[in-house]
Amino acid sequence: MTGPTDETASKQAQWPFPWLSRATPAWHAPSLAPFFESRRDSYASTALGDVLDRSMHAHIAQFTGGLSLIGLWLAYADWAIHLAVSPGKQMQLRTKAVRKALRYLSWLDRAAREDDGQERCIDPLPQDHRFDSPAWRSWPYNMICQGFLLTQQWWHNATRDVRGVDAQNEAIVTFATRQLLDLASPSNIPWLNPDVAQATLSTGGLNLVRGFQNFVEDWERLAGGHAPIGAEAFAVGETLAITPGKVVYRNRLIELIQYLPTTKSVRPEPVLITPAWIMKYYILDLGPDNSLVKYLTDQGYTVFMISWKNPAPEDRDLGLNDYLELGFRAGLAAARDICGGARVHAVGYCLGGTLLSIAAAAMRSDAERQLASLSFFASQSDFTEAGELTLFVNESQLALLEDVMWEQGFLDSSQMAGAFQILRSNDLVFSQNMRTYLMGERAAMSDMMAWNADGTRMPYRMHREYLRQLFLDNDLAEGRLKVDDRPVFLSDVRTPTFAVGTELDHIAPWPSAFKIHQLTDAEVTFVLASGGHNGGIVSEPGREGRHFRILTRTHDAPHMDPDAWLSAATHSEGSWWPAWIDWLDRHSGDPVAPPSPGGGLEEYAPLSPAPGRYVLQR
């Protein structure tokens, strides 16, 4: 064996780390890499980071009204960038702008020389009533409103049909731009609104004084968490929700009300109503003249109503399965026990209908034993065409809402109401504010307005699951939603079904509610009623201006699209309630003696008179 040469010894003396190659950087050393690769973020640091992110997002949401400005910015960026590289679209918009300007100038010339009764340059959309007043046809207000409507029409063209823009981003940009233009509408500006100007002149400005007083009163009540002025005249249990009944069951989530019979005999199948948990049940029991509950009892039906608890922060972990198990399933079991095991006419309103469709699909073959029929009021089970409400359902927006709910433990009713109001801002915000604060005229409080101001909260987990699984991912319609660890399929629903959509529904558009035909394998009787999401359902007989269309499709008949159905359906004047009662009668047995409250069973002994305790929670 020979020792190292002088040259080798010299190199070793110059390099002090013989275990490392000179060509290998220290950070690639095999003895150090496993140490760094094995290091993971600690649970504490991960949790702290999540808390910081969520808290920051929830804090930001307080200043944005719960709206994700990042999502809005991304939508506008998508539109603006694609428009910037679309010279053809830009050319079309320039051409449209020139044509509209020439059209406007030509109309101005005629308007300056003719009487006020001349034709308009552009007519508002049928649902736009901001410029209905005859004063808008007089000079110079006709010039102002016509210029605004032409500008609004141009922006509508500018925000649509830009090649390459994501469909949802296009819808967001179109919607947001319309909201900004509506905010700047001359009808909302005192000195540009002829009605406000005339009222100011005729009253010496007292209308503005009264309007300011109205504003201060409303602000004080809002800041103090009190009901709006006039709501005190509509007290639950005194003037609202007064149909006689008993609370026969209560758990941590619901009270079940059994209403007293008003006829000597009743149908053996009771009616179990599941309202949405984002509203209080008494929308269906407002007063003696417009109560669906009273109407049902007068027609010889035993009626049960689920009254949801108004969740508090400690209820944050109640999920969709809890609402199914503690809500509908608990109410169904109690109603059947009290009525001697009879099958039930199950009714679902809004989200209550969505929950009912989940429950019916989960029953599978057992549904025939438990359910006599299904009725859905303004309900959706497929959310792909859920109207402009889907604009608020994307990853950016949901992440912000989830962080708000995570911090609070719930989503407050005012936060949800704002989203619904902005969908019809002209009717529910701008026009109302103009009348109240500029004209100084406060609209008289009604029973439905008082109910609408009596909101509820939604627990964090449930609302997160609803928005993600149903609204965003559409898991129910596509067969991915699981109940009892098994996926549910709406095609398993074969129970006779009665579904109602309303013409002006901005929350559950009737073509979306119509999809119940394609989703289930049942005979479906579909009704399209006049009115909106609430007014079209609370449509008592004798109410003027009401009409509806109705058509039944057997389970094996060819499918129809909404337009074909609209052409084939039978049109009738009046309320749809009698048609529903006729349908229920055909799916019911011969009348029997009415059951006593609780059915004489100890576990359902009456706990308190209706309307119960939960509905009074604020």
PDB file of C-alpha atoms in Angstrom, residues 155-249:
ATOM      1  CA  TRP A 155     -73.296  49.871 -21.536  1.00  0.00           C
ATOM      2  CA  HIS A 156     -75.423  46.731 -21.666  1.00  0.00           C
ATOM      3  CA  ASN A 157     -74.072  46.090 -25.163  1.00  0.00           C
ATOM      4  CA  ALA A 158     -70.535  46.907 -24.031  1.00  0.00           C
ATOM      5  CA  THR A 159     -70.501  44.382 -21.201  1.00  0.00           C
ATOM      6  CA  ARG A 160     -71.913  41.492 -23.217  1.00  0.00           C
ATOM      7  CA  ASP A 161     -70.697  39.285 -26.062  1.00  0.00           C
ATOM      8  CA  VAL A 162     -67.001  40.056 -25.670  1.00  0.00           C
ATOM      9  CA  ARG A 163     -65.270  37.019 -27.093  1.00  0.00           C
ATOM     10  CA  GLY A 164     -63.288  34.993 -24.559  1.00  0.00           C
ATOM     11  CA  VAL A 165     -64.870  36.347 -21.362  1.00  0.00           C
ATOM     12  CA  ASP A 166     -65.965  33.720 -18.852  1.00  0.00           C
ATOM     13  CA  ALA A 167     -69.756  33.450 -18.760  1.00  0.00           C
ATOM     14  CA  GLN A 168     -70.037  34.123 -15.026  1.00  0.00           C
ATOM     15  CA  ASN A 169     -67.609  37.028 -15.224  1.00  0.00           C
ATOM     16  CA  GLU A 170     -69.670  38.514 -18.034  1.00  0.00           C
ATOM     17  CA  ALA A 171     -72.822  38.195 -15.951  1.00  0.00           C
ATOM     18  CA  ILE A 172     -71.085  39.793 -12.938  1.00  0.00           C
ATOM     19  CA  VAL A 173     -69.811  42.741 -15.007  1.00  0.00           C
ATOM     20  CA  THR A 174     -73.213  43.266 -16.627  1.00  0.00           C
ATOM     21  CA  PHE A 175     -74.978  43.132 -13.264  1.00  0.00           C
ATOM     22  CA  ALA A 176     -72.491  45.370 -11.428  1.00  0.00           C
ATOM     23  CA  THR A 177     -72.466  47.942 -14.238  1.00  0.00           C
ATOM     24  CA  ARG A 178     -76.246  48.047 -14.208  1.00  0.00           C
ATOM     25  CA  GLN A 179     -76.207  48.603 -10.455  1.00  0.00           C
ATOM     26  CA  LEU A 180     -73.784  51.516 -10.803  1.00  0.00           C
ATOM     27  CA  LEU A 181     -75.883  53.071 -13.547  1.00  0.00           C
ATOM     28  CA  ASP A 182     -79.072  52.591 -11.512  1.00  0.00           C
ATOM     29  CA  LEU A 183     -77.395  54.339  -8.603  1.00  0.00           C
ATOM     30  CA  ALA A 184     -76.670  57.315 -10.886  1.00  0.00           C
ATOM     31  CA  SER A 185     -80.159  57.307 -12.405  1.00  0.00           C
ATOM     32  CA  PRO A 186     -81.755  60.765 -12.625  1.00  0.00           C
ATOM     33  CA  SER A 187     -84.720  59.352 -10.690  1.00  0.00           C
ATOM     34  CA  ASN A 188     -82.421  59.135  -7.634  1.00  0.00           C
ATOM     35  CA  ILE A 189     -81.057  62.683  -7.923  1.00  0.00           C
ATOM     36  CA  PRO A 190     -83.355  65.290  -6.324  1.00  0.00           C
ATOM     37  CA  TRP A 191     -82.730  68.124  -8.786  1.00  0.00           C
ATOM     38  CA  LEU A 192     -83.122  65.836 -11.813  1.00  0.00           C
ATOM     39  CA  ASN A 193     -86.326  64.143 -10.661  1.00  0.00           C
ATOM     40  CA  PRO A 194     -89.420  66.178 -11.671  1.00  0.00           C
ATOM     41  CA  ASP A 195     -91.639  64.656  -8.979  1.00  0.00           C
ATOM     42  CA  VAL A 196     -89.154  65.553  -6.255  1.00  0.00           C
ATOM     43  CA  ALA A 197     -88.641  69.030  -7.721  1.00  0.00           C
ATOM     44  CA  GLN A 198     -92.391  69.669  -7.848  1.00  0.00           C
ATOM     45  CA  ALA A 199     -92.901  68.388  -4.288  1.00  0.00           C
ATOM     46  CA  THR A 200     -90.051  70.604  -3.078  1.00  0.00           C
ATOM     47  CA  LEU A 201     -91.553  73.694  -4.719  1.00  0.00           C
ATOM     48  CA  SER A 202     -95.105  73.016  -3.592  1.00  0.00           C
ATOM     49  CA  THR A 203     -94.177  72.278   0.043  1.00  0.00           C
ATOM     50  CA  GLY A 204     -91.382  74.780   0.373  1.00  0.00           C
ATOM     51  CA  GLY A 205     -88.890  71.959   0.992  1.00  0.00           C
ATOM     52  CA  LEU A 206     -90.895  70.234   3.727  1.00  0.00           C
ATOM     53  CA  ASN A 207     -90.709  66.981   1.778  1.00  0.00           C
ATOM     54  CA  LEU A 208     -86.931  66.986   2.222  1.00  0.00           C
ATOM     55  CA  VAL A 209     -87.317  67.808   5.913  1.00  0.00           C
ATOM     56  CA  ARG A 210     -89.719  64.895   6.390  1.00  0.00           C
ATOM     57  CA  GLY A 211     -87.408  62.696   4.335  1.00  0.00           C
ATOM     58  CA  PHE A 212     -84.468  63.561   6.567  1.00  0.00           C
ATOM     59  CA  GLN A 213     -86.573  62.785   9.635  1.00  0.00           C
ATOM     60  CA  ASN A 214     -87.472  59.419   8.088  1.00  0.00           C
ATOM     61  CA  PHE A 215     -83.793  58.757   7.424  1.00  0.00           C
ATOM     62  CA  VAL A 216     -82.807  59.550  11.018  1.00  0.00           C
ATOM     63  CA  GLU A 217     -85.613  57.383  12.421  1.00  0.00           C
ATOM     64  CA  ASP A 218     -84.661  54.456  10.175  1.00  0.00           C
ATOM     65  CA  TRP A 219     -80.973  54.805  10.992  1.00  0.00           C
ATOM     66  CA  GLU A 220     -81.622  54.845  14.727  1.00  0.00           C
ATOM     67  CA  ARG A 221     -83.762  51.722  14.520  1.00  0.00           C
ATOM     68  CA  LEU A 222     -81.263  49.949  12.286  1.00  0.00           C
ATOM     69  CA  ALA A 223     -78.329  50.818  14.531  1.00  0.00           C
ATOM     70  CA  GLY A 224     -80.268  49.696  17.596  1.00  0.00           C
ATOM     71  CA  GLY A 225     -81.387  46.432  16.011  1.00  0.00           C
ATOM     72  CA  HIS A 226     -85.080  47.367  16.257  1.00  0.00           C
ATOM     73  CA  ALA A 227     -87.903  46.578  13.838  1.00  0.00           C
ATOM     74  CA  PRO A 228     -88.833  49.260  11.290  1.00  0.00           C
ATOM     75  CA  ILE A 229     -91.481  51.866  12.063  1.00  0.00           C
ATOM     76  CA  GLY A 230     -94.979  50.407  11.953  1.00  0.00           C
ATOM     77  CA  ALA A 231     -93.915  46.807  12.576  1.00  0.00           C
ATOM     78  CA  GLU A 232     -95.070  47.058  16.187  1.00  0.00           C
ATOM     79  CA  ALA A 233     -98.654  46.927  14.901  1.00  0.00           C
ATOM     80  CA  PHE A 234     -97.984  43.396  13.627  1.00  0.00           C
ATOM     81  CA  ALA A 235     -97.098  41.280  16.632  1.00  0.00           C
ATOM     82  CA  VAL A 236     -96.560  37.540  16.247  1.00  0.00           C
ATOM     83  CA  GLY A 237     -99.239  35.674  18.164  1.00  0.00           C
ATOM     84  CA  GLU A 238    -101.504  38.737  18.314  1.00  0.00           C
ATOM     85  CA  THR A 239    -102.092  39.944  14.758  1.00  0.00           C
ATOM     86  CA  LEU A 240     -99.794  37.529  12.889  1.00  0.00           C
ATOM     87  CA  ALA A 241     -99.615  33.726  13.179  1.00  0.00           C
ATOM     88  CA  ILE A 242    -102.887  33.506  15.079  1.00  0.00           C
ATOM     89  CA  THR A 243    -104.364  30.313  13.642  1.00  0.00           C
ATOM     90  CA  PRO A 244    -105.152  28.174  16.745  1.00  0.00           C
ATOM     91  CA  GLY A 245    -102.794  25.277  17.346  1.00  0.00           C
ATOM     92  CA  LYS A 246    -100.482  23.548  19.799  1.00  0.00           C
ATOM     93  CA  VAL A 247     -96.753  22.911  19.903  1.00  0.00           C
ATOM     94  CA  VAL A 248     -96.652  19.119  20.188  1.00  0.00           C
ATOM     95  CA  TYR A 249     -92.945  18.473  19.748  1.00  0.00           C
TER      96      TYR A 249
END
